[in-house]
Amino acid sequence: MKTPFLAGSVALLALLAAFSVLWPPILYSLILLGPAILIGLYDVFQEKHTILRNFPFIGHFRYLLESIGPELHQYFVEDGTDGKPIDRNHRAYVYERAKRVQQTHPFGTELDVYRSGYEWMYHSIYPAARMNEAPRVTIGGSACRQPYSASIFNISAMSFGALSSNAVTALNLAAREGQFFHDTGEGGISPYHLQGGDLVYEIGTGYFGCRNPDGSFFLERFKEQAARTQVKMIEIKLSQGAKPGHGGVLPAAKNNQEIADIRGLQPHTIVISPPAHTAFSDARGLLEFIQRLREASEGKPIGFKLCVGNRAEFRAICEEMVTTGIKPDFITVDGAEGGTGAAPIDFSNYVGMPMEEGLICVCDLLCGLDLKKDIRVLVASKIITAFDVFRAICLGADLCNSARGMMLALGCIQALKCHTNRCPSGVATNDPRLRRGLVVKDKWVRVKNYHDAVVDEFLDLVVAAGVSDLAQLGRDRIYKRISSREIKSFGELYPEIEPGSLLPSSS
Ligand SMILES: Cc1cc2nc3c(=O)[nH]c(=O)nc-3n(C[C@H](O)[C@H](O)[C@H](O)COP(=O)(O)O)c2cc1C
C-alpha cells in the first residue's frame, strides 16, 4: 500500500494543480486533502501500527470505530437479553426503579422458559399477608457488643478512587436516607463516605487507613477508624471474585495528596497491595485477628469477605472456629462473576468459585458445623433484581449486597471504561470534568429509589410464596431447568445439611 498511497497522492496533487489553472478555487480542497495526505505519509513511515502502515489514513477509521464499538453495539445491535456483564433488561430494570418510571412489563416474558438453566420460584395458591415493614437482619454473635440491624439489600464494597467523590457522596447519602449500609471498599474512609450513612469499614491487604509506613497493620490507627459512629461493622477482605489471590498497585500518578491522606500513604509513590495479608497467615491467625479487631472496635461486628477457592481451606477456617470458639459475626461471599474497577483478565475469567457454588459451600459448612446460627452470610455478585435477592436468600444467604446495581442506579451506562479514568457517566473516574456530570442531589435519590423498589418487590415475591417468615424460604423453593424434559429444585441439586451433622461428635 506504501507505493499506491504515494503514487495516488502525487497523482491527486498533479490533477489538482492542472484543474486549478481552469478553476482556482479548487485549491481550497487542500485544506482537507493536505492534512489527510500528511497523516497518510506519517502512517506509511511509522513503525508501530501495522494497519496504518498498510492502509495509511483510512486505517484510522478502524481505530475510531473500534473505540466506539461498545456504544454502537449497545445503541444499535443489543437485544434485551444481550449485553455483558449486565444485560440490557437488567440495566433497564435498575434505571426504571431508580427513576421511578414505568416498572411493569408488557406482553409477557422475553425469557425462554424452556432453555436449560432457566430458573423460577414456586408460588403458593394461598399468598400470605404482606409484611408490614421491610425485614431487617441483626448481625452480631454472642461476642459482639454492638450488633447491627441491616437491610436485606446494601451497597457492596467499592473504594473512593475506584469511584468518584461525587459517586461515593451520593451512595452514602442514599444509604443514610434509605437506612441501608455502604461498604467503603478497601481504599479507606474518605470525607465523601461521611454523609451520615452507615458504613462497613473494609480492610484489605494494604490496610488503607490503618497502616504503618511499611504497609503493615497499625492497631492504634484502626481503633480511631473503628470508633467513628458511622462505622457499624468491619470487614476483612480476603479476596474478591473478580481477582481472587491478586493484590493491587496504586500508581504514583494516582496517589495524590488527597488519596494519600485518606489511605495513610506517602503521596506520589507507588503503593503495592500484596495478594496476602501480613497480619495473619493461617486459619488460627485469621480468627485471632478477628478477635483483636473485635476488642479494638469495642465489640462491633467483625466479618470477612471471600470468593471461595479451595473448599478444604475454608473448611479448615470453620473447624478452627469450632476449636477456638472465635467466630466472625458475618461472612461475605463474592462470586467469580463479581465486578471490579480493574483486574487481570485471567483472574476475572478463570480464578475463583462462581457465586452459587460459593454460597452453597459456605452455608453448608457453617450449617454442618453448627455455626450458621451465629454467623450471618452476606452475598454479592449480579444481585440486581428482587428475584435475585429472593433466590440468594432461598439458597442460604441472610442478606445481599450490590455493587454494579448501585452503580447503574447512579447513572453508569456500562461503558466498560472503569479502568481508564474516562468513565463517561462520572461514576468511576476522578477526572473533574467527567465527575461534575454526576449531580449528587439527583443521584442519591435514584440509588435510594432503587434500593426501596427492590426491597418492596422482594416483599411482593414473599407474599406470592405464601410465607410470613423469611426463615421459611429454602432451596426447594427455586427450580432449575436441567434439560427440556427435566427440572430440579435447588433442594435436590444441593440437599440441605442437618445443623451440626459435620461435627466430629455427630458421626
Ligand atoms: C468499581 C468496583 C470497585 C470494587 N472495589 C472493591 C473493593 O474495594 N473491595 C471489595 O471487596 N470488592 C470490590 N468490588 C467488588 C464488589 O464489592 C462486589 O463484591 C462484586 O462486584 C460483585 O457484586 P456486583 O455483581 O453487584 O457488582 C468492586 C466492584 C466494582 C464494580
PDB file of N, CA and C and ligand atoms in Angstrom, residues 86 153-160 162-163 183-187 202 204 235-243 263 305 332-335 337-342 379-384 401-407 418 427-428, ligand 1:
ATOM      1  N   ILE A  86     -23.663  -7.058  32.413  1.00  0.00           N
ATOM      2  CA  ILE A  86     -25.056  -6.941  32.856  1.00  0.00           C
ATOM      3  C   ILE A  86     -25.916  -6.717  31.609  1.00  0.00           C
ATOM      4  N   PHE A 153     -30.681  -5.458  51.539  1.00  0.00           N
ATOM      5  CA  PHE A 153     -30.060  -5.066  50.268  1.00  0.00           C
ATOM      6  C   PHE A 153     -29.189  -3.834  50.521  1.00  0.00           C
ATOM      7  N   ASN A 154     -27.890  -3.940  50.214  1.00  0.00           N
ATOM      8  CA  ASN A 154     -26.940  -2.899  50.622  1.00  0.00           C
ATOM      9  C   ASN A 154     -25.911  -2.617  49.523  1.00  0.00           C
ATOM     10  N   ILE A 155     -25.083  -1.592  49.793  1.00  0.00           N
ATOM     11  CA  ILE A 155     -24.075  -1.208  48.795  1.00  0.00           C
ATOM     12  C   ILE A 155     -22.797  -2.001  49.035  1.00  0.00           C
ATOM     13  N   SER A 156     -22.408  -2.780  48.050  1.00  0.00           N
ATOM     14  CA  SER A 156     -21.209  -3.614  48.171  1.00  0.00           C
ATOM     15  C   SER A 156     -19.945  -2.754  48.105  1.00  0.00           C
ATOM     16  N   ALA A 157     -18.821  -3.365  48.535  1.00  0.00           N
ATOM     17  CA  ALA A 157     -17.550  -2.640  48.644  1.00  0.00           C
ATOM     18  C   ALA A 157     -17.086  -2.035  47.321  1.00  0.00           C
ATOM     19  N   MET A 158     -16.879  -0.730  47.318  1.00  0.00           N
ATOM     20  CA  MET A 158     -16.252  -0.031  46.183  1.00  0.00           C
ATOM     21  C   MET A 158     -15.559   1.193  46.773  1.00  0.00           C
ATOM     22  N   SER A 159     -14.255   1.331  46.508  1.00  0.00           N
ATOM     23  CA  SER A 159     -13.466   2.383  47.161  1.00  0.00           C
ATOM     24  C   SER A 159     -13.650   3.735  46.508  1.00  0.00           C
ATOM     25  N   PHE A 160     -13.390   4.782  47.328  1.00  0.00           N
ATOM     26  CA  PHE A 160     -13.165   6.097  46.722  1.00  0.00           C
ATOM     27  C   PHE A 160     -11.826   5.965  45.991  1.00  0.00           C
ATOM     28  N   ALA A 162     -11.699   4.100  43.075  1.00  0.00           N
ATOM     29  CA  ALA A 162     -12.366   3.332  42.009  1.00  0.00           C
ATOM     30  C   ALA A 162     -13.602   4.135  41.580  1.00  0.00           C
ATOM     31  N   LEU A 163     -14.294   4.722  42.553  1.00  0.00           N
ATOM     32  CA  LEU A 163     -15.463   5.561  42.261  1.00  0.00           C
ATOM     33  C   LEU A 163     -15.097   7.026  42.503  1.00  0.00           C
ATOM     34  N   ASP A 183     -20.604  -0.134  52.062  1.00  0.00           N
ATOM     35  CA  ASP A 183     -19.276  -0.703  52.330  1.00  0.00           C
ATOM     36  C   ASP A 183     -18.229   0.203  51.688  1.00  0.00           C
ATOM     37  N   THR A 184     -17.202   0.583  52.470  1.00  0.00           N
ATOM     38  CA  THR A 184     -16.218   1.569  51.982  1.00  0.00           C
ATOM     39  C   THR A 184     -15.339   1.047  50.853  1.00  0.00           C
ATOM     40  N   GLY A 185     -15.231  -0.306  50.719  1.00  0.00           N
ATOM     41  CA  GLY A 185     -14.194  -0.835  49.837  1.00  0.00           C
ATOM     42  C   GLY A 185     -12.860  -0.698  50.555  1.00  0.00           C
ATOM     43  N   GLU A 186     -11.816  -1.258  49.950  1.00  0.00           N
ATOM     44  CA  GLU A 186     -10.556  -1.337  50.696  1.00  0.00           C
ATOM     45  C   GLU A 186      -9.747  -0.047  50.690  1.00  0.00           C
ATOM     46  N   GLY A 187     -10.256   0.998  50.038  1.00  0.00           N
ATOM     47  CA  GLY A 187      -9.496   2.250  49.929  1.00  0.00           C
ATOM     48  C   GLY A 187      -9.605   3.174  51.123  1.00  0.00           C
ATOM     49  N   GLU A 202     -14.009  -1.576  55.294  1.00  0.00           N
ATOM     50  CA  GLU A 202     -13.317  -2.761  54.768  1.00  0.00           C
ATOM     51  C   GLU A 202     -11.802  -2.602  54.857  1.00  0.00           C
ATOM     52  N   GLY A 204      -8.373  -4.276  53.460  1.00  0.00           N
ATOM     53  CA  GLY A 204      -7.726  -5.220  52.539  1.00  0.00           C
ATOM     54  C   GLY A 204      -6.273  -5.421  52.931  1.00  0.00           C
ATOM     55  N   GLU A 235     -15.086  -5.264  57.919  1.00  0.00           N
ATOM     56  CA  GLU A 235     -14.978  -6.426  57.027  1.00  0.00           C
ATOM     57  C   GLU A 235     -13.521  -6.605  56.608  1.00  0.00           C
ATOM     58  N   ILE A 236     -12.965  -7.767  56.892  1.00  0.00           N
ATOM     59  CA  ILE A 236     -11.596  -8.070  56.449  1.00  0.00           C
ATOM     60  C   ILE A 236     -11.727  -8.682  55.058  1.00  0.00           C
ATOM     61  N   LYS A 237     -11.113  -8.053  54.080  1.00  0.00           N
ATOM     62  CA  LYS A 237     -11.222  -8.601  52.720  1.00  0.00           C
ATOM     63  C   LYS A 237     -10.122  -9.633  52.490  1.00  0.00           C
ATOM     64  N   LEU A 238     -10.521 -10.893  52.340  1.00  0.00           N
ATOM     65  CA  LEU A 238      -9.542 -11.934  51.986  1.00  0.00           C
ATOM     66  C   LEU A 238      -9.397 -11.974  50.471  1.00  0.00           C
ATOM     67  N   SER A 239     -10.523 -11.846  49.790  1.00  0.00           N
ATOM     68  CA  SER A 239     -10.454 -11.857  48.317  1.00  0.00           C
ATOM     69  C   SER A 239     -11.751 -11.327  47.751  1.00  0.00           C
ATOM     70  N   GLN A 240     -11.728 -10.973  46.474  1.00  0.00           N
ATOM     71  CA  GLN A 240     -12.954 -10.585  45.770  1.00  0.00           C
ATOM     72  C   GLN A 240     -13.033 -11.387  44.481  1.00  0.00           C
ATOM     73  N   GLY A 241     -14.276 -11.683  44.072  1.00  0.00           N
ATOM     74  CA  GLY A 241     -14.491 -12.642  42.989  1.00  0.00           C
ATOM     75  C   GLY A 241     -13.818 -12.310  41.677  1.00  0.00           C
ATOM     76  N   ALA A 242     -13.674 -11.016  41.360  1.00  0.00           N
ATOM     77  CA  ALA A 242     -13.118 -10.650  40.063  1.00  0.00           C
ATOM     78  C   ALA A 242     -11.610 -10.848  40.001  1.00  0.00           C
ATOM     79  N   LYS A 243     -10.954 -10.963  41.159  1.00  0.00           N
ATOM     80  CA  LYS A 243      -9.488 -11.144  41.127  1.00  0.00           C
ATOM     81  C   LYS A 243      -8.987 -11.793  42.415  1.00  0.00           C
ATOM     82  N   ARG A 263      -5.689   7.252  52.737  1.00  0.00           N
ATOM     83  CA  ARG A 263      -5.214   5.866  52.874  1.00  0.00           C
ATOM     84  C   ARG A 263      -4.034   5.722  53.827  1.00  0.00           C
ATOM     85  N   LYS A 305     -14.649 -11.151  53.965  1.00  0.00           N
ATOM     86  CA  LYS A 305     -15.208 -11.336  52.625  1.00  0.00           C
ATOM     87  C   LYS A 305     -14.271 -12.235  51.834  1.00  0.00           C
ATOM     88  N   THR A 332     -18.944 -12.585  54.035  1.00  0.00           N
ATOM     89  CA  THR A 332     -19.490 -12.100  52.764  1.00  0.00           C
ATOM     90  C   THR A 332     -18.927 -12.970  51.642  1.00  0.00           C
ATOM     91  N   VAL A 333     -19.819 -13.547  50.863  1.00  0.00           N
ATOM     92  CA  VAL A 333     -19.386 -14.408  49.760  1.00  0.00           C
ATOM     93  C   VAL A 333     -19.498 -13.633  48.448  1.00  0.00           C
ATOM     94  N   ASP A 334     -18.399 -13.593  47.732  1.00  0.00           N
ATOM     95  CA  ASP A 334     -18.407 -12.963  46.407  1.00  0.00           C
ATOM     96  C   ASP A 334     -18.180 -14.077  45.386  1.00  0.00           C
ATOM     97  N   GLY A 335     -18.754 -13.926  44.204  1.00  0.00           N
ATOM     98  CA  GLY A 335     -18.608 -14.970  43.195  1.00  0.00           C
ATOM     99  C   GLY A 335     -17.618 -14.575  42.120  1.00  0.00           C
ATOM    100  N   GLU A 337     -18.082 -14.231  39.191  1.00  0.00           N
ATOM    101  CA  GLU A 337     -18.698 -13.307  38.229  1.00  0.00           C
ATOM    102  C   GLU A 337     -18.793 -11.888  38.774  1.00  0.00           C
ATOM    103  N   GLY A 338     -18.195 -11.650  39.942  1.00  0.00           N
ATOM    104  CA  GLY A 338     -18.258 -10.332  40.576  1.00  0.00           C
ATOM    105  C   GLY A 338     -17.521  -9.264  39.774  1.00  0.00           C
ATOM    106  N   GLY A 339     -17.829  -8.024  40.081  1.00  0.00           N
ATOM    107  CA  GLY A 339     -17.255  -6.905  39.335  1.00  0.00           C
ATOM    108  C   GLY A 339     -16.000  -6.355  39.983  1.00  0.00           C
ATOM    109  N   THR A 340     -15.375  -5.425  39.281  1.00  0.00           N
ATOM    110  CA  THR A 340     -14.156  -4.777  39.760  1.00  0.00           C
ATOM    111  C   THR A 340     -13.963  -3.499  38.956  1.00  0.00           C
ATOM    112  N   GLY A 341     -13.109  -2.609  39.473  1.00  0.00           N
ATOM    113  CA  GLY A 341     -12.723  -1.461  38.675  1.00  0.00           C
ATOM    114  C   GLY A 341     -11.726  -1.888  37.610  1.00  0.00           C
ATOM    115  N   ALA A 342     -10.785  -2.744  37.998  1.00  0.00           N
ATOM    116  CA  ALA A 342      -9.754  -3.217  37.066  1.00  0.00           C
ATOM    117  C   ALA A 342      -9.167  -4.516  37.604  1.00  0.00           C
ATOM    118  N   VAL A 379     -24.059 -11.898  50.668  1.00  0.00           N
ATOM    119  CA  VAL A 379     -23.629 -12.352  49.344  1.00  0.00           C
ATOM    120  C   VAL A 379     -23.755 -11.232  48.318  1.00  0.00           C
ATOM    121  N   ALA A 380     -22.810 -11.238  47.373  1.00  0.00           N
ATOM    122  CA  ALA A 380     -22.858 -10.289  46.254  1.00  0.00           C
ATOM    123  C   ALA A 380     -22.506 -11.056  44.985  1.00  0.00           C
ATOM    124  N   SER A 381     -22.809 -10.510  43.869  1.00  0.00           N
ATOM    125  CA  SER A 381     -22.488 -10.980  42.516  1.00  0.00           C
ATOM    126  C   SER A 381     -23.738 -11.033  41.669  1.00  0.00           C
ATOM    127  N   LYS A 382     -23.893 -10.004  40.892  1.00  0.00           N
ATOM    128  CA  LYS A 382     -25.011  -9.886  39.966  1.00  0.00           C
ATOM    129  C   LYS A 382     -26.360 -10.028  40.672  1.00  0.00           C
ATOM    130  N   ILE A 383     -26.453  -9.495  41.869  1.00  0.00           N
ATOM    131  CA  ILE A 383     -27.748  -9.457  42.539  1.00  0.00           C
ATOM    132  C   ILE A 383     -28.336  -8.093  42.211  1.00  0.00           C
ATOM    133  N   ILE A 384     -29.239  -8.095  41.253  1.00  0.00           N
ATOM    134  CA  ILE A 384     -29.749  -6.845  40.688  1.00  0.00           C
ATOM    135  C   ILE A 384     -31.251  -6.696  40.966  1.00  0.00           C
ATOM    136  N   ASN A 401     -25.693  -7.817  48.943  1.00  0.00           N
ATOM    137  CA  ASN A 401     -25.024  -6.568  48.582  1.00  0.00           C
ATOM    138  C   ASN A 401     -25.025  -6.441  47.061  1.00  0.00           C
ATOM    139  N   SER A 402     -24.994  -5.213  46.602  1.00  0.00           N
ATOM    140  CA  SER A 402     -24.869  -4.989  45.162  1.00  0.00           C
ATOM    141  C   SER A 402     -23.869  -3.877  44.905  1.00  0.00           C
ATOM    142  N   ALA A 403     -22.959  -4.109  43.971  1.00  0.00           N
ATOM    143  CA  ALA A 403     -22.018  -3.057  43.566  1.00  0.00           C
ATOM    144  C   ALA A 403     -22.488  -2.469  42.240  1.00  0.00           C
ATOM    145  N   ARG A 404     -22.558  -3.318  41.201  1.00  0.00           N
ATOM    146  CA  ARG A 404     -22.873  -2.782  39.878  1.00  0.00           C
ATOM    147  C   ARG A 404     -24.319  -2.329  39.764  1.00  0.00           C
ATOM    148  N   GLY A 405     -25.240  -2.959  40.516  1.00  0.00           N
ATOM    149  CA  GLY A 405     -26.623  -2.477  40.517  1.00  0.00           C
ATOM    150  C   GLY A 405     -26.663  -1.040  41.015  1.00  0.00           C
ATOM    151  N   MET A 406     -25.914  -0.772  42.087  1.00  0.00           N
ATOM    152  CA  MET A 406     -25.898   0.581  42.662  1.00  0.00           C
ATOM    153  C   MET A 406     -25.208   1.556  41.700  1.00  0.00           C
ATOM    154  N   MET A 407     -24.180   1.066  40.996  1.00  0.00           N
ATOM    155  CA  MET A 407     -23.518   1.939  40.009  1.00  0.00           C
ATOM    156  C   MET A 407     -24.503   2.329  38.902  1.00  0.00           C
ATOM    157  N   CYS A 418     -14.113   1.682  33.357  1.00  0.00           N
ATOM    158  CA  CYS A 418     -13.762   1.956  34.764  1.00  0.00           C
ATOM    159  C   CYS A 418     -12.250   2.062  34.952  1.00  0.00           C
ATOM    160  N   VAL A 427     -19.108   8.133  37.182  1.00  0.00           N
ATOM    161  CA  VAL A 427     -19.207   7.239  38.349  1.00  0.00           C
ATOM    162  C   VAL A 427     -17.826   6.709  38.729  1.00  0.00           C
ATOM    163  N   ALA A 428     -17.105   6.160  37.734  1.00  0.00           N
ATOM    164  CA  ALA A 428     -15.825   5.504  38.034  1.00  0.00           C
ATOM    165  C   ALA A 428     -14.663   6.295  37.424  1.00  0.00           C
TER     166      ALA A 428
HETATM  167  C1  LIG B   1     -15.835  -0.450  40.588  1.00  0.00           C
HETATM  168  C2  LIG B   1     -15.759  -1.582  41.576  1.00  0.00           C
HETATM  169  C3  LIG B   1     -14.882  -1.484  42.654  1.00  0.00           C
HETATM  170  C4  LIG B   1     -14.815  -2.529  43.589  1.00  0.00           C
HETATM  171  N1  LIG B   1     -13.975  -2.411  44.675  1.00  0.00           N
HETATM  172  C5  LIG B   1     -13.985  -3.379  45.625  1.00  0.00           C
HETATM  173  C6  LIG B   1     -13.230  -3.215  46.818  1.00  0.00           C
HETATM  174  O1  LIG B   1     -12.557  -2.210  47.063  1.00  0.00           O
HETATM  175  N2  LIG B   1     -13.274  -4.234  47.720  1.00  0.00           N
HETATM  176  C7  LIG B   1     -14.034  -5.362  47.535  1.00  0.00           C
HETATM  177  O2  LIG B   1     -14.075  -6.221  48.405  1.00  0.00           O
HETATM  178  N3  LIG B   1     -14.759  -5.517  46.419  1.00  0.00           N
HETATM  179  C8  LIG B   1     -14.765  -4.559  45.470  1.00  0.00           C
HETATM  180  N4  LIG B   1     -15.554  -4.696  44.364  1.00  0.00           N
HETATM  181  C9  LIG B   1     -16.395  -5.925  44.242  1.00  0.00           C
HETATM  182  C10 LIG B   1     -17.827  -5.659  44.724  1.00  0.00           C
HETATM  183  O3  LIG B   1     -17.865  -5.217  46.059  1.00  0.00           O
HETATM  184  C11 LIG B   1     -18.708  -6.906  44.603  1.00  0.00           C
HETATM  185  O4  LIG B   1     -18.275  -7.876  45.510  1.00  0.00           O
HETATM  186  C12 LIG B   1     -18.732  -7.508  43.211  1.00  0.00           C
HETATM  187  O5  LIG B   1     -18.699  -6.537  42.211  1.00  0.00           O
HETATM  188  C13 LIG B   1     -19.994  -8.345  42.993  1.00  0.00           C
HETATM  189  O6  LIG B   1     -21.146  -7.546  43.093  1.00  0.00           O
HETATM  190  P1  LIG B   1     -21.941  -6.984  41.797  1.00  0.00           P
HETATM  191  O7  LIG B   1     -22.164  -8.143  40.899  1.00  0.00           O
HETATM  192  O8  LIG B   1     -23.197  -6.416  42.390  1.00  0.00           O
HETATM  193  O9  LIG B   1     -21.081  -5.968  41.164  1.00  0.00           O
HETATM  194  C14 LIG B   1     -15.621  -3.681  43.419  1.00  0.00           C
HETATM  195  C15 LIG B   1     -16.501  -3.760  42.324  1.00  0.00           C
HETATM  196  C16 LIG B   1     -16.579  -2.728  41.421  1.00  0.00           C
HETATM  197  C17 LIG B   1     -17.555  -2.845  40.272  1.00  0.00           C
END
